Short mmCIF file of C-alpha atoms and ligand atoms in Angstrom, two decimals:
data_model
loop_
_atom_site.label_atom_id
_atom_site.label_comp_id
_atom_site.label_asym_id
_atom_site.label_seq_id
_atom_site.Cartn_x
_atom_site.Cartn_y
_atom_site.Cartn_z
CA LYS W 8 -0.07 0.01 0.02
CA ALA W 9 2.76 2.50 0.91
CA ALA W 10 4.39 1.61 -2.47
CA GLN W 11 1.15 2.74 -4.35
CA THR W 12 1.17 6.19 -2.63
CA ILE W 13 4.82 6.71 -3.09
CA GLU W 14 5.19 5.53 -6.73
CA PRO W 15 3.23 8.33 -8.44
CA THR W 16 5.42 11.01 -6.70
CA PHE W 17 8.39 9.02 -7.50
CA LEU W 18 7.51 8.84 -11.01
CA PHE W 19 6.85 12.32 -11.26
CA TYR W 20 10.06 13.29 -9.52
CA ARG W 21 11.94 11.09 -12.12
CA GLU W 22 10.37 12.80 -14.99
CA ASP W 23 11.11 15.95 -13.51
CA MET W 24 14.78 14.92 -13.07
CA ASN W 25 14.94 13.66 -16.61
CA ARG W 26 13.32 16.98 -18.09
CA ARG W 27 16.06 18.94 -16.05
CA ALA W 28 18.94 16.45 -17.12
CA LYS W 29 17.85 16.71 -20.76
CA GLU W 30 17.68 20.48 -20.60
CA HIS W 31 21.21 20.53 -19.02
CA LEU W 32 22.66 18.36 -21.70
CA ARG W 33 21.08 20.33 -24.53
CA LEU W 34 22.32 23.64 -22.84
CA GLU W 35 25.74 21.96 -22.58
CA SER W 36 26.07 21.09 -26.24
CA GLU W 37 24.88 24.29 -27.26
CA MET W 38 27.43 26.27 -25.22
CA ARG W 39 29.97 24.23 -26.78
CA LEU W 40 28.84 25.44 -30.18
CA ALA W 41 28.61 28.87 -28.96
CA LEU W 42 32.10 28.88 -28.01
CA GLY W 43 33.02 28.31 -31.43
CA ASP W 44 30.16 30.23 -33.11
CA GLN W 45 30.86 33.93 -31.81
CA GLU W 46 27.60 33.74 -29.82
CA LEU W 47 29.50 34.88 -26.73
CA GLU W 48 30.20 38.40 -25.64
CA LEU W 49 31.76 40.16 -22.78
CA HIS W 50 29.73 43.21 -21.60
CA TYR W 51 31.28 45.62 -19.05
CA GLN W 52 29.74 47.11 -15.95
CA PRO W 53 31.28 50.19 -14.59
CA LYS W 54 32.38 50.46 -10.93
CA VAL W 55 32.34 54.17 -9.81
CA SER W 56 34.10 55.84 -7.03
CA LEU W 57 31.96 57.17 -4.14
CA ILE W 58 34.50 59.93 -3.62
CA ASN W 59 34.37 61.62 -6.89
CA GLY W 60 31.98 59.75 -8.81
CA GLN W 61 34.42 58.68 -11.75
CA ILE W 62 34.66 55.32 -13.35
CA VAL W 63 37.57 53.53 -11.75
CA GLY W 64 36.95 50.15 -13.01
CA ALA W 65 34.59 47.77 -14.61
CA GLU W 66 33.43 44.00 -14.38
CA ALA W 67 33.37 41.83 -17.54
CA LEU W 68 30.21 39.93 -17.48
CA LEU W 69 29.55 37.02 -19.98
CA ARG W 70 26.53 37.30 -22.47
CA TRP W 71 25.28 34.44 -24.42
CA LYS W 72 23.32 35.80 -27.70
CA HIS W 73 21.49 32.54 -28.57
CA PRO W 74 20.03 32.58 -32.06
CA LEU W 75 16.82 30.95 -30.92
CA ARG W 76 16.51 31.73 -27.20
CA GLY W 77 17.89 35.20 -27.35
CA MET W 78 19.82 36.55 -24.52
CA VAL W 79 20.62 33.74 -22.15
CA SER W 80 21.49 34.92 -18.72
CA PRO W 81 25.02 33.72 -17.00
CA GLY W 82 22.84 33.03 -14.01
CA VAL W 83 21.21 30.06 -15.99
CA PHE W 84 24.35 28.82 -17.99
CA ILE W 85 27.21 29.28 -15.63
CA PRO W 86 25.76 26.86 -12.97
CA VAL W 87 25.20 24.31 -15.77
CA ALA W 88 28.75 24.88 -17.23
CA GLU W 89 30.06 24.63 -13.70
CA GLU W 90 28.95 20.92 -13.43
CA THR W 91 31.10 20.17 -16.27
CA SER W 92 34.70 20.81 -17.60
CA LEU W 93 32.77 23.34 -19.86
CA ILE W 94 33.39 26.12 -17.25
CA LEU W 95 37.14 25.70 -17.79
CA GLU W 96 36.69 26.29 -21.45
CA LEU W 97 34.36 29.37 -20.92
CA GLY W 98 36.59 30.73 -18.23
CA THR W 99 39.63 30.51 -20.70
CA TRP W 100 37.59 32.21 -23.42
CA VAL W 101 36.45 35.00 -20.92
CA LEU W 102 40.21 35.87 -19.85
CA ASP W 103 41.51 35.68 -23.35
CA GLU W 104 38.67 37.93 -24.64
CA ALA W 105 39.02 40.49 -21.82
CA CYS W 106 42.90 40.79 -22.49
CA ARG W 107 42.23 41.06 -26.20
CA GLN W 108 39.80 43.87 -25.68
CA ILE W 109 42.14 45.57 -23.35
CA ARG W 110 44.82 45.20 -25.91
CA GLU W 111 42.60 46.75 -28.68
CA TRP W 112 41.77 49.69 -26.40
CA GLU W 113 45.31 50.24 -25.63
CA ASP W 114 46.28 50.21 -29.20
CA ARG W 115 44.04 52.98 -29.75
CA GLY W 116 45.57 55.13 -27.06
CA LEU W 117 42.55 54.80 -24.57
CA ARG W 118 43.41 54.65 -20.96
CA MET W 119 41.39 52.05 -19.41
CA PRO W 120 40.52 51.38 -15.70
CA VAL W 121 41.11 47.93 -14.06
CA ILE W 122 38.89 45.25 -15.63
CA ALA W 123 37.50 42.44 -13.43
CA VAL W 124 36.96 39.07 -14.52
CA ASN W 125 34.87 36.38 -12.77
CA LEU W 126 36.63 33.12 -11.89
CA SER W 127 35.00 29.96 -11.13
CA ALA W 128 36.21 27.93 -8.17
CA ARG W 129 36.92 25.10 -10.49
CA GLN W 130 39.37 27.17 -12.67
CA PHE W 131 41.28 27.65 -9.51
CA ASP W 132 44.26 24.97 -9.82
CA ALA W 133 48.10 24.98 -9.58
CA HIS W 134 48.20 25.85 -13.46
CA LEU W 135 46.07 28.81 -13.12
CA PRO W 136 49.04 31.36 -12.56
CA ALA W 137 50.83 30.11 -15.66
CA ARG W 138 47.76 30.21 -17.60
CA VAL W 139 47.11 33.85 -16.70
CA ALA W 140 50.68 34.81 -17.35
CA ALA W 141 50.40 33.37 -20.89
CA VAL W 142 47.30 35.29 -21.72
CA LEU W 143 48.77 38.34 -20.36
CA GLU W 144 51.85 37.93 -22.36
CA ARG W 145 49.93 37.03 -25.49
CA TYR W 146 48.20 40.31 -25.39
CA ARG W 147 50.84 42.38 -23.66
CA VAL W 148 48.52 43.33 -20.96
CA ARG W 149 49.91 44.55 -17.67
CA PRO W 150 48.78 42.31 -14.66
CA ASP W 151 47.75 45.31 -12.64
CA GLN W 152 45.08 45.92 -15.31
CA ILE W 153 43.32 42.77 -14.30
CA MET W 154 41.36 41.92 -11.18
CA LEU W 155 40.04 38.44 -10.48
CA GLU W 156 36.70 38.11 -8.83
CA ILE W 157 36.34 34.86 -6.71
CA THR W 158 33.71 33.76 -4.23
CA GLU W 159 33.60 32.51 -0.79
CA SER W 160 32.96 28.92 -1.84
CA LEU W 161 36.71 28.74 -2.75
CA LEU W 162 37.83 30.14 0.45
CA MET W 163 35.88 27.54 2.22
CA ARG W 164 38.10 24.98 0.59
CA GLY W 165 40.57 26.72 2.64
CA ALA W 166 43.56 24.65 1.65
CA ASP W 167 46.99 26.04 1.79
CA LYS W 168 47.03 25.42 -1.86
CA VAL W 169 44.40 27.79 -2.56
CA ILE W 170 46.46 30.48 -0.59
CA GLU W 171 49.61 29.61 -2.44
CA ILE W 172 47.99 30.06 -5.76
CA MET W 173 46.38 33.48 -4.69
CA ASN W 174 49.76 34.59 -3.31
CA GLU W 175 51.33 33.63 -6.75
CA LEU W 176 48.58 35.75 -8.69
CA VAL W 177 49.19 38.78 -6.36
CA ALA W 178 52.93 38.47 -6.56
CA MET W 179 52.46 38.48 -10.38
CA GLY W 180 50.69 41.83 -9.91
CA LEU W 181 47.08 40.92 -10.16
CA SER W 182 44.52 41.78 -7.75
CA LEU W 183 41.75 39.69 -6.11
CA ALA W 184 38.34 40.63 -5.16
CA LEU W 185 35.87 38.59 -3.10
CA ASP W 186 32.51 38.50 -4.70
CA ASP W 187 29.08 38.24 -3.39
CA PHE W 188 30.52 38.72 0.03
CA GLY W 189 28.08 37.87 3.05
CA THR W 190 26.31 35.08 1.06
CA GLY W 191 28.85 32.45 2.12
CA TYR W 192 30.32 31.52 5.50
CA SER W 193 33.68 33.09 5.67
CA SER W 194 34.59 34.76 8.96
CA LEU W 195 36.72 37.66 9.72
CA ALA W 196 39.41 35.71 11.12
CA TYR W 197 39.36 33.58 8.04
CA LEU W 198 39.47 36.34 5.56
CA LYS W 199 42.71 37.61 6.92
CA LYS W 200 44.57 34.61 5.75
CA PHE W 201 43.83 35.45 2.05
CA PRO W 202 45.71 38.20 -0.24
CA ILE W 203 42.23 39.79 -1.24
CA SER W 204 42.44 43.70 -1.80
CA THR W 205 38.61 44.12 -2.48
CA LEU W 206 35.33 42.84 -0.79
CA LYS W 207 32.02 43.21 -2.95
CA ILE W 208 29.06 43.35 -0.60
CA ASP W 209 26.24 41.23 -2.27
CA ARG W 210 23.27 42.93 -3.66
CA ALA W 211 21.10 40.87 -1.26
CA PHE W 212 22.33 43.22 1.60
CA VAL W 213 22.09 46.35 -0.60
CA ILE W 214 18.37 45.83 -1.50
CA GLY W 215 16.99 46.65 1.88
CA LEU W 216 19.27 49.88 2.43
CA PRO W 217 18.46 52.24 4.13
CA TYR W 218 15.08 50.97 5.39
CA GLU W 219 15.87 47.45 6.64
CA GLU W 220 17.55 47.64 9.88
CA ASN W 221 19.19 44.09 9.49
CA ASP W 222 20.59 45.15 6.07
CA CYS W 223 22.04 48.43 7.47
CA ALA W 224 23.57 46.64 10.36
CA ILE W 225 25.16 44.10 8.05
CA ALA W 226 26.34 46.56 5.49
CA ARG W 227 27.84 48.64 8.30
CA ALA W 228 29.63 45.60 9.85
CA ILE W 229 31.11 44.51 6.50
CA VAL W 230 32.33 48.05 5.69
CA THR W 231 33.86 48.52 9.21
CA MET W 232 35.53 45.14 8.97
CA ALA W 233 36.78 45.88 5.36
CA GLN W 234 38.47 49.02 6.53
CA GLN W 235 40.08 47.35 9.48
CA LEU W 236 41.55 44.79 6.93
CA ARG W 237 42.47 47.70 4.66
CA GLN W 238 40.31 46.31 1.91
CA GLU W 239 38.58 48.32 -0.81
CA ILE W 240 34.97 47.77 -0.51
CA VAL W 241 32.48 47.71 -3.47
CA ALA W 242 28.73 47.68 -3.15
CA GLU W 243 26.94 45.48 -5.83
CA GLY W 244 23.59 46.06 -7.28
CA VAL W 245 23.16 49.66 -6.04
CA GLU W 246 19.71 50.96 -7.72
CA THR W 247 18.55 53.95 -5.85
CA PRO W 248 20.23 57.20 -4.59
CA GLU W 249 19.09 56.47 -1.12
CA GLN W 250 21.27 53.02 -1.12
CA MET W 251 24.04 55.18 -2.58
CA ARG W 252 23.92 57.79 0.12
CA PHE W 253 23.75 55.50 2.86
CA LEU W 254 26.82 53.36 1.45
CA ARG W 255 28.74 56.70 1.00
CA SER W 256 28.03 57.58 4.61
CA LEU W 257 29.29 54.34 5.75
CA GLY W 258 32.59 54.91 3.91
CA CYS W 259 32.00 52.37 1.16
CA ASP W 260 34.50 53.10 -1.70
CA GLN W 261 32.77 52.08 -4.80
CA LEU W 262 29.42 51.13 -6.23
CA GLN W 263 28.34 48.93 -9.04
CA GLY W 264 24.79 48.95 -10.11
CA TYR W 265 21.88 50.11 -12.30
CA LEU W 266 21.90 53.44 -10.58
CA PHE W 267 24.89 54.29 -12.67
CA SER W 268 24.76 51.76 -15.42
CA PRO W 269 24.05 48.10 -16.29
CA ALA W 270 26.77 46.07 -18.08
CA VAL W 271 27.07 47.44 -21.47
CA THR W 272 28.90 46.49 -24.80
CA ALA W 273 32.63 47.33 -25.24
CA VAL W 274 31.70 50.07 -27.46
CA GLU W 275 29.22 51.74 -25.00
CA PHE W 276 31.67 51.32 -22.33
CA GLU W 277 34.32 53.02 -24.28
CA ALA W 278 32.02 55.87 -25.08
CA MET W 279 31.18 56.38 -21.32
CA LEU W 280 34.73 56.79 -20.48
CA GLY W 281 35.30 59.11 -23.55
CA GLU W 282 32.49 61.33 -22.31
CA GLY W 283 33.95 61.28 -18.82
CA ARG W 284 30.52 60.23 -17.48
CA GLN W 285 30.47 60.22 -13.84
CA LEU W 286 28.03 59.63 -10.89
CA MET W 287 26.33 62.92 -9.97
CA LEU W 288 27.12 62.61 -6.21
CA GLU W 289 26.18 66.11 -5.22
CA GLU W 290 22.93 66.40 -7.34
CA ILE W 291 21.38 63.20 -5.85
CA MET W 292 22.48 64.00 -2.29
P1 LIG G 11 28.33 38.75 -10.14
O1 LIG G 11 29.63 38.45 -10.46
O2 LIG G 11 27.89 38.87 -8.83
O3 LIG G 11 27.77 39.93 -11.08
C1 LIG G 11 26.79 40.89 -10.68
C2 LIG G 11 25.54 40.45 -11.42
O4 LIG G 11 24.57 41.54 -10.90
C3 LIG G 11 25.51 40.65 -12.82
O5 LIG G 11 24.45 39.82 -13.28
C4 LIG G 11 24.95 42.29 -12.90
O6 LIG G 11 24.42 42.29 -14.26
C5 LIG G 11 24.04 42.19 -11.96
N1 LIG G 11 23.76 43.69 -11.47
C6 LIG G 11 24.55 44.73 -11.37
N2 LIG G 11 23.87 45.82 -11.02
C7 LIG G 11 22.68 45.36 -10.69
C8 LIG G 11 21.49 46.15 -10.10
O7 LIG G 11 21.70 47.28 -9.88
N3 LIG G 11 20.41 45.48 -10.10
C9 LIG G 11 20.26 44.10 -10.20
N4 LIG G 11 19.12 43.40 -10.24
N5 LIG G 11 21.32 43.51 -10.73
C10 LIG G 11 22.39 44.03 -11.03
P2 LIG G 11 24.87 38.79 -14.56
O8 LIG G 11 25.65 39.48 -15.58
O9 LIG G 11 23.52 38.16 -14.92
O10 LIG G 11 25.81 37.67 -13.94
C11 LIG G 11 25.30 36.90 -12.94
C12 LIG G 11 26.31 36.14 -12.34
O11 LIG G 11 26.88 35.07 -13.32
C13 LIG G 11 27.66 36.82 -11.80
O12 LIG G 11 27.41 37.46 -10.51
C14 LIG G 11 28.47 35.66 -11.86
O13 LIG G 11 28.61 35.07 -10.71
C15 LIG G 11 28.29 34.96 -13.00
N6 LIG G 11 29.07 35.26 -14.13
C16 LIG G 11 28.95 36.19 -15.17
N7 LIG G 11 30.11 36.35 -15.95
C17 LIG G 11 30.85 35.38 -15.66
C18 LIG G 11 32.11 34.79 -16.21
O14 LIG G 11 32.68 35.42 -17.09
N8 LIG G 11 32.77 33.78 -15.52
C19 LIG G 11 32.03 33.17 -14.36
N9 LIG G 11 32.71 32.07 -13.93
N10 LIG G 11 30.85 33.71 -13.81
C20 LIG G 11 30.29 34.62 -14.44
MG1 LIG G 12 31.31 39.29 -10.16
MG1 LIG G 13 28.89 39.82 -7.36
MG1 LIG G 14 26.16 39.03 -6.60
#
């Protein structure tokens, strides 16, 4: 009897799993094609200084222009890619493309701010520094032009090996940012062990500012901690002047968010820099 009641749910579950598995497989094979077919693009989201409103960096964000599905969000395809070695190929493409773009900008005499590239924890192995060095060399890009964004999941692995690789990258001249800070489980004491120069407060804690008491307390604690550790602090997903004002009053260094700009194409980003566009700090204060 028990089996009879369990079975239908079980079947339903199985079908659901099958559908998801198939969808994953399809996405995966389409991504492999996308890599070769120029369906991938990097867009750039400006990071602006909360001291003078100027663009001081940008984060490269992967975009997939699928011929039938339209724009597929990295929130959908990165997690799928992370389940396979595909993330390594995507990661290689992203770093290569960012450096190629920087070289192109430099060749035209443009002065570009630091470009941040997201790294999956799976890309973090002993060969990473050599791979990064090779790409930098190929495009003659200075290491201080690149920042690598990593997540807390990598720190949680906590192995000395991870710290060693990070130290190697930093010794080469790259900088490291801790992305989505606050969503993982790293503690203050823990953070100190890693050569991370920038903390990015996750959007989850920015959303409620300045009205949600808990979010305010968390944001305040993160900024204070970062200052103690002498790390730069960037707030992600800032959409309103009120959020900006609050973060600025805390002493947060930079913001990244729709309030200033979403991620835009390389051409649009270049135009923004050329126009000297900046965040109107006073006007909206
Ligand atoms: P992330 O690294 O935390 O990037 C920030 C995400 O927040 C981006 O989403 C960005 O478009 C979005 N965002 C920025 N400002 C605002 C805002 O004011 N409001 C809202 N609602 N959203 C905002 P996106 O581009 O969809 O990327 C999602 C995630 O996918 C990224 O989160 C990152 O974890 C991952 N990702 C993107 N590109 C790459 C990549 O090249 N490699 C790897 N490994 N992961 C990537
Ligand atoms: Mg990021
Ligand atoms: Mg982030
Ligand atoms: Mg985030």
